[in-house]
Amino acid sequence: MAAAGAGRLRRAASALLLRSPRLPARELSAPARLYHKKVVDHYENPRNVGSLDKTSKNVGTGLVGAPACGDVMKLQIQVDEKGKIVDARFKTFGCGSAIASSSLATEWVKGKTVEEALTIKNTDIAKELCLPPVKLHCSSKLLSVPASWDTWH
Amino acid sequence: MLLRAAWRRAAVAVTAATGPKAAAPTRGLRLRVRDLAPQSAVPADTAAVPEAGPVLRPLYMDVQATTPLDPRVLDAMLPYLVNYYGNPHSRTHAYGWESEAAMERARQQVASLIGADPREIIFTSGATESNNIAIKELEAAIQPDTSLVSVMTVNNEIGVKQPIAEIGRICSSRKVYFHTDAAQAVGKIPLDVNDMKIDLMSISGHKIYGPKGVGAVYIRRRPRVRVEALQSGGGQERGMRSGTVPTPLVVGLGAACEVAQQEMEYDHKRISKLAERLIQNIMKSLPDVVMNGDPEHHYPGCINLSFAYVEGESLLMALKDVALSSGSACTSASLEPSYVLRAIGTDEDLAHSSIRFGIGRFTTEEEVDYTVEKCIQHVKRLREMSPLWEMVQDGIDLKSIKWTQH
């Protein structure tokens, strides 16, 4: 069970990360510089910022991005025996939209099973936060967090 | 001819009075237009219901982007917007003569700020047009060994001052034209086109508390520098820039230059003190803050700091009641971090973490203190949310990690 669970957790976090096709990195249209109040709200009233015990068997940790790109996201999920996500935490080095996207993702996955969580698309997150097109890459990066599992045994 | 001369004698006394009030002591005068003054004591982020009270605007700490109009400049411009509306190129009546007199007076004011002759100043729509006129000359040059050096006097992102006098000396000895874009430097640091052997210089109105939409290009007469006109037409401005010269705007530019000449030393001292205050207070409260740019050859009013492990745009969002700018990718349309920071060899992750603080003539100590306090508070908060800060606290060397690439 542990091994299978470990594999599932690993795949879950991976899938939660890279799902939708990424938008081109260069958007030469005028960027929307006004922050939507939902994006600001996630910064001013952060939900689920922090860390879970990464040594625990029920915790899956994913880390993606690079400081050189200006975007690093860490997403952790705690899963019970039935495969339901009971807790989630995030930490992000990135712009306001990236912080809000990761924050919203942790809110949405709580209470879902891992399979259900995999169905979340970055476009759903972007729509909920009213992100302009130039900011879509922030939420899509989120979906590739599980790709690197170095910190997870 | 005689009529015009007589008018000119009579008009001297009158028009002198409408210029900037040079006789009245202006040093230390800080006029503040009420609705532009931020109420820095009331932080906007704690206001729950803002609709009931007055709408607060952010503190302005972005003077490199643009500057507010100095009230004395507005005073100088107003008569030419309302009353003295003649075309300065009309030669046959008093309206034209008075506008022309104002234009020439403004030309003298600009010239005296940079040690030039008024005949060497051509008015343009801004530093961008001036740059284009100056550089186009290079493209029109026919000799294969003729070339042009073009350098910014003070960089707008990191505030570094280039060694203009040395560059000028080298260019002059090699018979190479030397152009400098002095938009961020004019009126802020002493410039002399003859001492520094500058052949071409671009000047921007709205960077020195003057109006937007006006600038000037300095073109040396001795030895003559030939430039090709960008726009052709009626041959105004010695044929180098056709188009009616906008009298109110150039009067504003002239007034701004004159005020700058009088106040340069005072402003520089005051701004240096405020800059020192900002940098010291931030650095003593926050670890891992890097100032970008050479600290010695630096204009104090432009401070570029990188806050490690915190991304620039998120800090700008957090500091929403202060108007600032960042060298981070998210804030540029192309998602690339500042090319200036890359050029000086800043690590890419620090380039994403940079913020530019602009301190100007009207920046107060309270504004600086408020900005520092909020900056410290929000950097600490964002570091709590940052996985990089967490890893560093755990003793992990970030450079040893193989990051996933996207």
XYZ file of C-alpha atoms in Angstrom, chain A residues 18 22 24-29 31 33 35 39-40 42-46 49-51 54 63-70 72-74 90-97 99 134-135 137-138 141 144 147-148 150, chain B residues 45 307-314 316-318 320 324 329-337 348-350 352-353 377-379 381-391 394 396 398 401-406:
102
model
C 1.682 19.983 -15.921
C 1.576 26.545 -21.816
C 3.864 31.531 -25.302
C 6.191 33.250 -22.883
C 6.257 36.505 -24.790
C 3.138 38.590 -24.764
C 3.835 41.885 -26.413
C 0.410 43.359 -25.852
C 0.162 43.882 -19.721
C -1.059 46.261 -14.482
C -4.270 43.886 -9.698
C -5.341 38.377 -6.553
C -4.614 41.000 -3.899
C -4.795 36.017 -1.681
C -1.731 37.989 -0.698
C -3.320 40.034 2.083
C -5.281 37.119 3.548
C -3.128 34.156 2.674
C 0.967 29.335 3.374
C 3.504 27.149 5.064
C 4.960 23.688 5.140
C 8.098 16.546 4.365
C 8.912 21.943 -6.328
C 9.069 23.514 -9.751
C 10.526 26.502 -11.487
C 13.837 28.280 -11.103
C 14.923 31.463 -9.339
C 16.501 32.555 -12.613
C 13.053 32.469 -14.216
C 11.510 34.457 -11.404
C 9.463 28.900 -7.963
C 6.464 27.083 -6.518
C 6.382 24.505 -3.776
C 2.193 26.183 -0.578
C 5.122 28.566 -0.781
C 5.837 30.666 -3.836
C 8.609 32.919 -5.091
C 6.856 34.731 -7.907
C 4.582 37.568 -8.917
C 1.206 38.346 -7.362
C -0.633 36.175 -9.875
C 1.061 33.570 -5.408
C -0.153 37.514 -20.101
C -0.381 35.955 -16.633
C 1.862 31.029 -17.356
C 1.777 31.661 -13.615
C 3.560 26.459 -13.866
C 4.033 21.074 -13.069
C 7.384 16.829 -11.740
C 10.310 17.161 -9.356
C 13.640 15.210 -5.080
C -4.465 48.775 3.235
C 15.649 41.825 -2.152
C 16.813 38.227 -2.334
C 14.206 35.453 -2.263
C 11.356 37.882 -2.968
C 10.043 38.513 -6.465
C 9.840 42.139 -7.572
C 6.288 42.260 -8.875
C 4.845 40.654 -5.763
C 5.155 46.050 -5.912
C 1.715 44.557 -5.401
C 2.276 44.465 -1.656
C 0.341 49.239 -3.278
C 7.389 52.253 -7.582
C 10.287 40.331 -15.725
C 6.679 40.310 -14.654
C 6.500 44.074 -14.894
C 7.896 44.346 -18.379
C 5.707 43.463 -21.318
C 8.172 40.919 -22.589
C 8.519 38.929 -19.365
C 12.284 39.482 -19.538
C 14.136 40.943 -16.572
C 19.131 36.383 -12.784
C 17.281 35.587 -9.601
C 18.346 38.930 -8.109
C 13.798 39.316 -10.712
C 13.905 40.720 -7.204
C 7.168 44.763 6.613
C 6.227 43.297 3.247
C 9.637 41.865 2.396
C 6.058 38.719 4.885
C 6.918 37.658 1.359
C 10.002 35.873 2.609
C 7.751 33.869 4.925
C 5.864 32.810 1.799
C 8.978 32.052 -0.213
C 10.259 28.494 -0.666
C 13.724 29.908 -1.408
C 13.927 31.707 1.919
C 12.799 28.520 3.646
C 15.514 26.509 1.935
C 17.404 25.271 6.402
C 20.495 24.569 1.684
C 20.389 27.307 -3.667
C 19.946 22.629 -6.672
C 19.055 21.432 -10.122
C 15.985 23.455 -10.912
C 13.389 22.310 -13.406
C 13.408 24.474 -16.482
C 10.344 25.748 -18.242
